[in-house]
PDB file of C-alpha atoms in Angstrom:
ATOM      1  CA  MET A   1     -78.803 -23.764 -97.200  1.00 50.00           C
ATOM      2  CA  ARG A   2     -75.949 -24.046 -99.926  1.00 49.00           C
ATOM      3  CA  SER A   3     -75.970 -20.246-100.128  1.00 50.00           C
ATOM      4  CA  GLN A   4     -75.737 -19.593 -96.354  1.00 51.00           C
ATOM      5  CA  ASN A   5     -72.760 -22.033 -96.377  1.00 51.00           C
ATOM      6  CA  TRP A   6     -71.059 -20.295 -99.044  1.00 46.00           C
ATOM      7  CA  ASN A   7     -71.913 -16.895 -97.159  1.00 54.00           C
ATOM      8  CA  GLY A   8     -70.492 -18.296 -94.196  1.00 51.00           C
ATOM      9  CA  CYS A   9     -67.198 -19.337 -95.901  1.00 47.00           C
ATOM     10  CA  VAL A  10     -66.867 -16.008 -97.331  1.00 48.00           C
ATOM     11  CA  LEU A  11     -67.481 -14.346 -94.052  1.00 48.00           C
ATOM     12  CA  PHE A  12     -64.855 -16.540 -92.603  1.00 46.00           C
ATOM     13  CA  LEU A  13     -62.018 -16.098 -95.128  1.00 45.00           C
ATOM     14  CA  ILE A  14     -62.639 -12.136 -94.855  1.00 51.00           C
ATOM     15  CA  THR A  15     -62.238 -12.290 -91.063  1.00 49.00           C
ATOM     16  CA  THR A  16     -58.941 -14.214 -91.215  1.00 48.00           C
ATOM     17  CA  ALA A  17     -57.520 -11.928 -93.737  1.00 50.00           C
ATOM     18  CA  ILE A  18     -58.559  -8.901 -91.924  1.00 48.00           C
ATOM     19  CA  ILE A  19     -57.617 -10.111 -88.465  1.00 45.00           C
ATOM     20  CA  VAL A  20     -54.509 -12.448 -88.878  1.00 47.00           C
ATOM     21  CA  GLN A  21     -51.888 -11.059 -90.888  1.00 55.00           C
ATOM     22  CA  ALA A  22     -48.047 -10.258 -90.810  1.00 55.00           C
ATOM     23  CA  VAL A  23     -47.289  -6.932 -89.005  1.00 70.00           C
ATOM     24  CA  PRO A  24     -45.256  -4.807 -91.453  1.00 87.00           C
ATOM     25  CA  ARG A  25     -42.067  -3.189 -90.027  1.00 96.00           C
ATOM     26  CA  ILE A  26     -40.778  -0.035 -91.291  1.00 98.00           C
ATOM     27  CA  VAL A  27     -36.993   1.103 -90.803  1.00 98.00           C
ATOM     28  CA  ASP A  28     -35.699   4.409 -91.455  1.00 98.00           C
ATOM     29  CA  LEU A  29     -32.457   4.150 -93.129  1.00 98.00           C
ATOM     30  CA  SER A  30     -31.103   7.721 -93.147  1.00 98.00           C
ATOM     31  CA  HIS A  31     -29.407  10.016 -90.909  1.00 98.00           C
ATOM     32  CA  LYS A  32     -30.855  13.273 -90.303  1.00 98.00           C
ATOM     33  CA  GLN A  33     -29.932  16.618 -92.032  1.00 98.00           C
ATOM     34  CA  ASN A  34     -28.798  19.078 -89.792  1.00 98.00           C
ATOM     35  CA  ASN A  35     -25.490  21.071 -89.047  1.00 98.00           C
ATOM     36  CA  ASP A  36     -23.614  17.748 -88.439  1.00 98.00           C
ATOM     37  CA  SER A  37     -24.564  16.316 -91.477  1.00 98.00           C
ATOM     38  CA  ILE A  38     -21.182  14.536 -93.300  1.00 98.00           C
ATOM     39  CA  THR A  39     -20.216  16.077 -96.886  1.00 98.00           C
ATOM     40  CA  TRP A  40     -17.204  15.555 -98.909  1.00 98.00           C
ATOM     41  CA  PRO A  41     -14.339  18.031 -98.215  1.00 98.00           C
ATOM     42  CA  GLY A  42     -14.998  21.286-100.424  1.00 97.00           C
ATOM     43  CA  ASN A  43     -18.695  21.320-100.192  1.00 98.00           C
ATOM     44  CA  PRO A  44     -20.450  24.237 -98.272  1.00 98.00           C
ATOM     45  CA  PRO A  45     -22.209  23.349 -94.910  1.00 98.00           C
ATOM     46  CA  TYR A  46     -25.912  22.459 -94.132  1.00 98.00           C
ATOM     47  CA  GLN A  47     -27.592  25.884 -93.686  1.00 98.00           C
ATOM     48  CA  PHE A  48     -30.896  26.053 -91.656  1.00 98.00           C
ATOM     49  CA  THR A  49     -32.942  29.434 -91.079  1.00 98.00           C
ATOM     50  CA  VAL A  50     -36.024  30.071 -89.355  1.00 98.00           C
ATOM     51  CA  LEU A  51     -38.294  32.638 -91.368  1.00 98.00           C
ATOM     52  CA  ASP A  52     -41.376  32.240 -89.273  1.00 98.00           C
ATOM     53  CA  ARG A  53     -41.954  30.679 -86.155  1.00 98.00           C
ATOM     54  CA  GLY A  54     -45.000  32.104 -84.133  1.00 98.00           C
ATOM     55  CA  PHE A  55     -48.581  33.212 -84.013  1.00 97.00           C
ATOM     56  CA  TYR A  56     -49.848  35.475 -86.663  1.00 95.00           C
ATOM     57  CA  ASP A  57     -53.381  36.755 -86.506  1.00 93.00           C
ATOM     58  CA  ASN A  58     -53.806  34.160 -83.793  1.00 94.00           C
ATOM     59  CA  ALA A  59     -52.798  31.070 -86.102  1.00 97.00           C
ATOM     60  CA  TRP A  60     -49.207  29.400 -85.793  1.00 98.00           C
ATOM     61  CA  LEU A  61     -47.107  29.465 -88.455  1.00 98.00           C
ATOM     62  CA  GLU A  62     -43.872  27.771 -89.248  1.00 98.00           C
ATOM     63  CA  ASN A  63     -41.570  28.292 -92.355  1.00 98.00           C
ATOM     64  CA  ASN A  64     -37.879  27.672 -92.647  1.00 98.00           C
ATOM     65  CA  HIS A  65     -35.158  27.695 -95.588  1.00 98.00           C
ATOM     66  CA  PHE A  66     -32.514  25.373 -95.791  1.00 98.00           C
ATOM     67  CA  ALA A  67     -29.686  25.080 -98.137  1.00 98.00           C
ATOM     68  CA  MET A  68     -27.125  22.087 -98.619  1.00 98.00           C
ATOM     69  CA  PRO A  69     -24.976  20.142-101.099  1.00 98.00           C
ATOM     70  CA  GLU A  70     -26.768  17.634-102.931  1.00 98.00           C
ATOM     71  CA  HIS A  71     -24.235  14.833-101.769  1.00 98.00           C
ATOM     72  CA  MET A  72     -24.630  15.170 -97.871  1.00 98.00           C
ATOM     73  CA  GLY A  73     -25.828  12.723 -95.397  1.00 98.00           C
ATOM     74  CA  THR A  74     -27.945  10.101 -96.505  1.00 99.00           C
ATOM     75  CA  HIS A  75     -28.162  10.769-100.264  1.00 98.00           C
ATOM     76  CA  ILE A  76     -27.757   9.351-103.709  1.00 98.00           C
ATOM     77  CA  ASP A  77     -25.162   9.454-106.576  1.00 98.00           C
ATOM     78  CA  ALA A  78     -27.048   9.920-109.754  1.00 98.00           C
ATOM     79  CA  PRO A  79     -25.053   8.361-113.157  1.00 98.00           C
ATOM     80  CA  ALA A  80     -24.342  11.810-114.219  1.00 98.00           C
ATOM     81  CA  HIS A  81     -22.465  12.473-111.040  1.00 98.00           C
ATOM     82  CA  SER A  82     -19.802  10.554-112.351  1.00 98.00           C
ATOM     83  CA  VAL A  83     -20.231   9.964-116.103  1.00 98.00           C
ATOM     84  CA  GLN A  84     -21.257  12.862-118.589  1.00 98.00           C
ATOM     85  CA  GLY A  85     -24.478  12.225-120.662  1.00 98.00           C
ATOM     86  CA  THR A  86     -26.291   9.865-118.409  1.00 98.00           C
ATOM     87  CA  TRP A  87     -29.080  10.335-116.196  1.00 98.00           C
ATOM     88  CA  ARG A  88     -29.543  13.228-113.995  1.00 98.00           C
ATOM     89  CA  THR A  89     -31.603  13.201-110.481  1.00 98.00           C
ATOM     90  CA  ASP A  90     -34.862  14.097-112.256  1.00 98.00           C
ATOM     91  CA  GLN A  91     -34.445  11.734-114.913  1.00 98.00           C
ATOM     92  CA  ILE A  92     -33.839   8.599-112.938  1.00 98.00           C
ATOM     93  CA  PRO A  93     -36.733   6.256-113.484  1.00 98.00           C
ATOM     94  CA  MET A  94     -38.910   5.665-110.265  1.00 98.00           C
ATOM     95  CA  GLU A  95     -38.864   1.872-110.751  1.00 98.00           C
ATOM     96  CA  LYS A  96     -34.961   2.139-110.350  1.00 98.00           C
ATOM     97  CA  LEU A  97     -35.663   3.837-106.857  1.00 98.00           C
ATOM     98  CA  TYR A  98     -36.661   0.689-105.188  1.00 98.00           C
ATOM     99  CA  GLY A  99     -36.228  -3.074-104.978  1.00 98.00           C
ATOM    100  CA  PRO A 100     -35.672  -6.042-102.936  1.00 98.00           C
ATOM    101  CA  GLY A 101     -33.287  -5.187-100.011  1.00 98.00           C
ATOM    102  CA  VAL A 102     -29.942  -7.288-100.003  1.00 98.00           C
ATOM    103  CA  ILE A 103     -27.776  -6.297 -97.138  1.00 99.00           C
ATOM    104  CA  ILE A 104     -24.053  -7.642 -97.333  1.00 99.00           C
ATOM    105  CA  ASN A 105     -22.739  -7.735 -93.747  1.00 98.00           C
ATOM    106  CA  VAL A 106     -18.829  -7.535 -93.773  1.00 98.00           C
ATOM    107  CA  LYS A 107     -18.565  -5.941 -90.316  1.00 98.00           C
ATOM    108  CA  SER A 108     -16.150  -8.914 -89.250  1.00 98.00           C
ATOM    109  CA  LYS A 109     -13.996  -8.198 -92.194  1.00 98.00           C
ATOM    110  CA  VAL A 110     -13.695  -4.215 -91.562  1.00 98.00           C
ATOM    111  CA  GLU A 111     -13.065  -4.869 -87.984  1.00 97.00           C
ATOM    112  CA  ASN A 112      -8.897  -4.911 -88.668  1.00 95.00           C
ATOM    113  CA  ASN A 113      -8.872  -3.571 -92.123  1.00 98.00           C
ATOM    114  CA  PRO A 114     -10.763  -0.271 -92.552  1.00 98.00           C
ATOM    115  CA  ASP A 115      -9.542  -0.399 -96.250  1.00 98.00           C
ATOM    116  CA  TYR A 116     -11.713  -3.466 -96.962  1.00 98.00           C
ATOM    117  CA  ARG A 117     -13.680  -3.720-100.323  1.00 98.00           C
ATOM    118  CA  VAL A 118     -16.540  -5.702-100.710  1.00 99.00           C
ATOM    119  CA  THR A 119     -15.757  -8.988-102.980  1.00 98.00           C
ATOM    120  CA  VAL A 120     -17.678 -11.157-105.411  1.00 98.00           C
ATOM    121  CA  ALA A 121     -16.667 -13.996-102.748  1.00 98.00           C
ATOM    122  CA  ASP A 122     -18.620 -11.990-100.228  1.00 98.00           C
ATOM    123  CA  LEU A 123     -21.834 -12.101-102.559  1.00 98.00           C
ATOM    124  CA  LEU A 124     -21.575 -15.789-103.323  1.00 98.00           C
ATOM    125  CA  THR A 125     -21.514 -16.246 -99.401  1.00 98.00           C
ATOM    126  CA  TRP A 126     -24.597 -14.264 -99.441  1.00 98.00           C
ATOM    127  CA  GLU A 127     -26.161 -16.242-101.942  1.00 98.00           C
ATOM    128  CA  LYS A 128     -25.060 -19.487-100.564  1.00 98.00           C
ATOM    129  CA  LYS A 129     -27.043 -18.866 -97.555  1.00 98.00           C
ATOM    130  CA  ASN A 130     -30.153 -16.804 -98.735  1.00 98.00           C
ATOM    131  CA  GLY A 131     -30.524 -18.222-102.379  1.00 98.00           C
ATOM    132  CA  LYS A 132     -29.780 -16.359-105.754  1.00 98.00           C
ATOM    133  CA  MET A 133     -30.424 -12.484-105.554  1.00 98.00           C
ATOM    134  CA  PRO A 134     -33.434 -11.077-106.905  1.00 98.00           C
ATOM    135  CA  ARG A 135     -33.148  -8.816-110.159  1.00 97.00           C
ATOM    136  CA  ASN A 136     -33.714  -5.333-109.670  1.00 98.00           C
ATOM    137  CA  ALA A 137     -32.250  -5.370-105.872  1.00 98.00           C
ATOM    138  CA  ILE A 138     -31.075  -2.469-103.680  1.00 99.00           C
ATOM    139  CA  VAL A 139     -27.729  -4.027-102.735  1.00 99.00           C
ATOM    140  CA  VAL A 140     -26.275  -2.402 -99.361  1.00 99.00           C
ATOM    141  CA  MET A 141     -22.775  -2.970 -97.664  1.00 99.00           C
ATOM    142  CA  ASN A 142     -23.320  -3.385 -94.071  1.00 98.00           C
ATOM    143  CA  SER A 143     -19.722  -2.475 -92.432  1.00 98.00           C
ATOM    144  CA  GLY A 144     -20.980  -1.010 -89.133  1.00 98.00           C
ATOM    145  CA  TRP A 145     -19.613   2.040 -90.153  1.00 98.00           C
ATOM    146  CA  SER A 146     -22.862   4.112 -89.575  1.00 98.00           C
ATOM    147  CA  SER A 147     -22.035   3.714 -85.689  1.00 98.00           C
ATOM    148  CA  ARG A 148     -19.453   6.446 -86.444  1.00 98.00           C
ATOM    149  CA  TYR A 149     -21.742   8.998 -87.922  1.00 98.00           C
ATOM    150  CA  PRO A 150     -21.417  12.062 -87.463  1.00 98.00           C
ATOM    151  CA  ASN A 151     -17.971  12.181 -86.235  1.00 98.00           C
ATOM    152  CA  LYS A 152     -16.107  13.375 -89.242  1.00 98.00           C
ATOM    153  CA  SER A 153     -12.837  11.772 -87.924  1.00 98.00           C
ATOM    154  CA  LEU A 154     -14.421   8.556 -87.260  1.00 98.00           C
ATOM    155  CA  VAL A 155     -16.427   8.646 -90.454  1.00 98.00           C
ATOM    156  CA  PHE A 156     -13.394   9.343 -92.609  1.00 98.00           C
ATOM    157  CA  GLY A 157     -11.053   7.124 -90.503  1.00 98.00           C
ATOM    158  CA  THR A 158      -8.579   9.990 -90.117  1.00 98.00           C
ATOM    159  CA  SER A 159      -7.442  12.959 -87.828  1.00 98.00           C
ATOM    160  CA  THR A 160      -7.337  14.899 -90.734  1.00 98.00           C
ATOM    161  CA  PRO A 161     -10.922  15.138 -92.395  1.00 98.00           C
ATOM    162  CA  THR A 162     -10.116  17.585 -94.819  1.00 97.00           C
ATOM    163  CA  ASP A 163      -7.308  15.647 -96.467  1.00 98.00           C
ATOM    164  CA  VAL A 164      -8.590  13.320 -99.014  1.00 98.00           C
ATOM    165  CA  SER A 165      -5.641  11.406 -99.481  1.00 98.00           C
ATOM    166  CA  THR A 166      -5.748  10.481 -95.551  1.00 98.00           C
ATOM    167  CA  PHE A 167      -9.170   8.754 -95.815  1.00 98.00           C
ATOM    168  CA  HIS A 168      -9.506   5.246 -94.342  1.00 98.00           C
ATOM    169  CA  PHE A 169     -13.078   3.760 -94.668  1.00 98.00           C
ATOM    170  CA  PRO A 170     -14.725   0.529 -96.403  1.00 99.00           C
ATOM    171  CA  GLY A 171     -16.436   0.332 -99.717  1.00 99.00           C
ATOM    172  CA  TRP A 172     -16.988  -1.772-102.909  1.00 99.00           C
ATOM    173  CA  HIS A 173     -14.181  -3.426-105.079  1.00 98.00           C
ATOM    174  CA  GLU A 174     -15.056  -2.801-108.792  1.00 98.00           C
ATOM    175  CA  ASN A 175     -15.155  -6.515-109.423  1.00 98.00           C
ATOM    176  CA  ALA A 176     -17.960  -6.838-107.335  1.00 99.00           C
ATOM    177  CA  VAL A 177     -20.067  -4.244-108.658  1.00 99.00           C
ATOM    178  CA  MET A 178     -19.515  -5.384-112.196  1.00 98.00           C
ATOM    179  CA  TRP A 179     -20.740  -8.530-111.084  1.00 98.00           C
ATOM    180  CA  LEU A 180     -23.950  -7.145-109.636  1.00 98.00           C
ATOM    181  CA  ILE A 181     -24.558  -5.280-112.642  1.00 98.00           C
ATOM    182  CA  ASN A 182     -23.817  -7.913-115.427  1.00 98.00           C
ATOM    183  CA  LYS A 183     -25.047 -10.980-113.221  1.00 98.00           C
ATOM    184  CA  ARG A 184     -27.674  -9.825-110.947  1.00 98.00           C
ATOM    185  CA  GLN A 185     -28.970  -6.663-113.056  1.00 98.00           C
ATOM    186  CA  VAL A 186     -29.360  -4.533-109.589  1.00 98.00           C
ATOM    187  CA  ASN A 187     -30.945  -1.107-109.269  1.00 98.00           C
ATOM    188  CA  ALA A 188     -28.761   0.486-107.051  1.00 99.00           C
ATOM    189  CA  VAL A 189     -25.479  -0.133-104.777  1.00 99.00           C
ATOM    190  CA  GLY A 190     -25.396   1.223-101.369  1.00 99.00           C
ATOM    191  CA  VAL A 191     -22.856   1.563 -98.454  1.00 99.00           C
ATOM    192  CA  ASP A 192     -22.844   2.889 -94.683  1.00 99.00           C
ATOM    193  CA  THR A 193     -19.770   5.094 -95.603  1.00 98.00           C
ATOM    194  CA  PRO A 194     -19.190   8.340 -97.342  1.00 98.00           C
ATOM    195  CA  SER A 195     -18.444   6.631-100.630  1.00 98.00           C
ATOM    196  CA  THR A 196     -19.316   3.586-102.784  1.00 98.00           C
ATOM    197  CA  ASP A 197     -15.468   3.527-103.403  1.00 99.00           C
ATOM    198  CA  TYR A 198     -13.359   2.899-100.457  1.00 98.00           C
ATOM    199  CA  GLY A 199     -11.241   5.784 -98.793  1.00 98.00           C
ATOM    200  CA  GLN A 200      -8.010   5.361-100.364  1.00 98.00           C
ATOM    201  CA  THR A 201      -9.220   5.175-104.054  1.00 98.00           C
ATOM    202  CA  THR A 202      -7.643   7.619-106.204  1.00 98.00           C
ATOM    203  CA  ASN A 203      -9.865   7.044-109.439  1.00 98.00           C
ATOM    204  CA  TYR A 204     -13.222   5.946-108.054  1.00 98.00           C
ATOM    205  CA  PRO A 205     -13.847   3.102-110.517  1.00 98.00           C
ATOM    206  CA  CYS A 206     -17.367   2.100-108.769  1.00 98.00           C
ATOM    207  CA  HIS A 207     -18.514   5.370-109.348  1.00 98.00           C
ATOM    208  CA  VAL A 208     -17.730   5.320-113.007  1.00 98.00           C
ATOM    209  CA  ILE A 209     -18.769   1.689-113.314  1.00 98.00           C
ATOM    210  CA  MET A 210     -22.385   2.394-111.939  1.00 98.00           C
ATOM    211  CA  GLY A 211     -22.529   5.614-113.928  1.00 98.00           C
ATOM    212  CA  GLU A 212     -21.960   4.150-117.050  1.00 98.00           C
ATOM    213  CA  ASN A 213     -24.647   1.558-116.303  1.00 98.00           C
ATOM    214  CA  ASP A 214     -27.078   3.764-115.174  1.00 98.00           C
ATOM    215  CA  VAL A 215     -26.825   2.235-111.632  1.00 98.00           C
ATOM    216  CA  VAL A 216     -27.895   4.406-108.507  1.00 98.00           C
ATOM    217  CA  GLY A 217     -25.383   4.697-105.627  1.00 98.00           C
ATOM    218  CA  ILE A 218     -26.347   5.315-101.823  1.00 99.00           C
ATOM    219  CA  GLU A 219     -24.303   6.586 -99.459  1.00 99.00           C
ATOM    220  CA  ASN A 220     -24.267   7.216 -95.603  1.00 98.00           C
ATOM    221  CA  VAL A 221     -26.914   4.615 -95.069  1.00 99.00           C
ATOM    222  CA  ALA A 222     -28.038   4.026 -91.568  1.00 98.00           C
ATOM    223  CA  ASN A 223     -29.720   1.443 -89.263  1.00 98.00           C
ATOM    224  CA  LEU A 224     -28.707  -1.691 -91.457  1.00 98.00           C
ATOM    225  CA  ASP A 225     -28.540  -3.642 -88.368  1.00 98.00           C
ATOM    226  CA  LYS A 226     -32.255  -3.428 -88.082  1.00 98.00           C
ATOM    227  CA  VAL A 227     -33.003  -4.895 -91.323  1.00 98.00           C
ATOM    228  CA  PRO A 228     -32.732  -8.857 -92.144  1.00 98.00           C
ATOM    229  CA  GLU A 229     -30.194  -9.530 -95.134  1.00 98.00           C
ATOM    230  CA  ASN A 230     -32.911 -10.826 -97.088  1.00 98.00           C
ATOM    231  CA  GLY A 231     -36.547 -10.257 -97.405  1.00 97.00           C
ATOM    232  CA  SER A 232     -37.008  -6.610 -97.479  1.00 98.00           C
ATOM    233  CA  THR A 233     -38.081  -3.949 -99.655  1.00 98.00           C
ATOM    234  CA  ILE A 234     -35.720  -0.694 -99.741  1.00 98.00           C
ATOM    235  CA  TYR A 235     -37.201   2.284-101.218  1.00 98.00           C
ATOM    236  CA  VAL A 236     -35.030   5.473-102.226  1.00 98.00           C
ATOM    237  CA  PRO A 237     -37.186   8.591-102.469  1.00 98.00           C
ATOM    238  CA  VAL A 238     -34.673  11.390-103.481  1.00 98.00           C
ATOM    239  CA  LEU A 239     -35.683  14.669-103.684  1.00 98.00           C
ATOM    240  CA  ASN A 240     -36.791  15.162-107.533  1.00 98.00           C
ATOM    241  CA  ILE A 241     -33.899  17.918-108.201  1.00 98.00           C
ATOM    242  CA  PHE A 242     -34.046  19.169-112.171  1.00 98.00           C
ATOM    243  CA  ASP A 243     -30.632  18.962-113.624  1.00 98.00           C
ATOM    244  CA  GLY A 244     -29.103  17.519-110.305  1.00 98.00           C
ATOM    245  CA  SER A 245     -26.113  14.925-109.917  1.00 98.00           C
ATOM    246  CA  GLY A 246     -27.622  13.468-106.658  1.00 98.00           C
ATOM    247  CA  GLY A 247     -29.647  14.436-103.770  1.00 98.00           C
ATOM    248  CA  PRO A 248     -30.651  13.803-100.074  1.00 98.00           C
ATOM    249  CA  ALA A 249     -32.846  10.878 -99.670  1.00 98.00           C
ATOM    250  CA  ARG A 250     -35.018   9.580 -96.758  1.00 98.00           C
ATOM    251  CA  VAL A 251     -34.142   5.911 -97.727  1.00 98.00           C
ATOM    252  CA  PHE A 252     -36.346   3.122 -95.703  1.00 98.00           C
ATOM    253  CA  ALA A 253     -36.578  -0.389 -95.591  1.00 98.00           C
ATOM    254  CA  THR A 254     -40.178  -2.504 -95.039  1.00 98.00           C
ATOM    255  CA  PHE A 255     -40.396  -5.995 -94.294  1.00 98.00           C
ATOM    256  CA  ASP A 256     -42.846  -8.504 -92.306  1.00 94.00           C
ATOM    257  CA  ASP A 257     -42.200  -8.845 -88.904  1.00 82.00           C
ATOM    258  CA  GLU A 258     -42.052 -12.555 -88.502  1.00 69.00           C
ATOM    259  CA  SER A 259     -41.908 -12.496 -84.588  1.00 59.00           C
ATOM    260  CA  ASN A 260     -45.595 -10.941 -84.577  1.00 52.00           C
ATOM    261  CA  LYS A 261     -46.870 -12.922 -87.829  1.00 51.00           C
ATOM    262  CA  ASN A 262     -49.568 -14.807 -85.986  1.00 49.00           C
ATOM    263  CA  GLU A 263     -50.729 -12.019 -83.508  1.00 47.00           C
ATOM    264  CA  PRO A 264     -54.040 -10.764 -84.169  1.00 47.00           C
ATOM    265  CA  ARG A 265     -54.372  -7.167 -85.758  1.00 50.00           C
ATOM    266  CA  CYS A 266     -57.323  -5.101 -86.562  1.00 50.00           C
ATOM    267  CA  ASN A 267     -57.415  -1.503 -86.833  1.00 55.00           C
ATOM    268  CA  PRO A 268     -60.733   0.612 -86.427  1.00 55.00           C
ATOM    269  CA  ASP A 269     -61.287   0.849 -90.047  1.00 62.00           C
ATOM    270  CA  GLN A 270     -60.953  -2.986 -90.355  1.00 56.00           C
ATOM    271  CA  LEU A 271     -63.075  -3.488 -87.462  1.00 49.00           C
ATOM    272  CA  GLN A 272     -66.073  -1.439 -88.851  1.00 61.00           C
ATOM    273  CA  ALA A 273     -66.193  -3.013 -91.999  1.00 61.00           C
ATOM    274  CA  LEU A 274     -66.104  -6.579 -90.203  1.00 49.00           C
ATOM    275  CA  CYS A 275     -69.102  -5.449 -87.953  1.00 51.00           C
ATOM    276  CA  ARG A 276     -71.039  -4.565 -91.277  1.00 61.00           C
ATOM    277  CA  LEU A 277     -70.120  -7.815 -92.766  1.00 51.00           C
ATOM    278  CA  ILE A 278     -71.460  -9.541 -89.886  1.00 46.00           C
ATOM    279  CA  ARG A 279     -74.594  -7.667 -89.665  1.00 54.00           C
ATOM    280  CA  LYS A 280     -75.074  -8.242 -93.134  1.00 59.00           C
ATOM    281  CA  TYR A 281     -75.053 -12.095 -92.797  1.00 52.00           C
TER     282      TYR A 281
END
């Protein structure tokens, strides 16, 4: 009898774990790479050539060729992008390309100031609301700027998007970046704009600071309103480009969708496993 009771408890626990669970949400945080993709003035445009698209010996075949700058669309800046002798793209450890997601919402501050830079005060405000930032986080500014993508004039904040001196868009203040590195040991710092430094910079201090400290930069991040400010995990799977200074990345976030947390969920494989257990007992 004791054995049967124990078996029943085990079955109950397994059934509960299989059927009742949080529903994971996955959000794509990247823009599509195509002819409209944003890159810095002076870089070549995106190129896509269809090599094969049709039936060959009664079998369908598609094969294409594409070419693009490393720093186009949603992409990363490797430390070597700004500081000589630091990690190139293929040298970045995998553990540096994911971490707890921290979204810093500054949309209200950007409305009347396109040159806004995220400050230490913004970070402390986030911590007052959410608690201390976890170590090895991926910290991303949400300025609402991604809604302008891929209109170059709107993204660069100027009617002359080939003239860097006229750019107006938000970014990070170097003091905030230093605080994140020294106080919270972050893995990466990102933005939904074309540069981690704001548009009017002339010396790119955030790029230099991150490069010197082997911190990855992420630019042109999308869909940040679909991710909670706290509680997600962000992944930055950049192409493993040998000798690269950066590269395109299909950045994405995962988190538990609390609104559906208690809904029964059971996929076919889990259901079959459950049926086998029931038959066994």
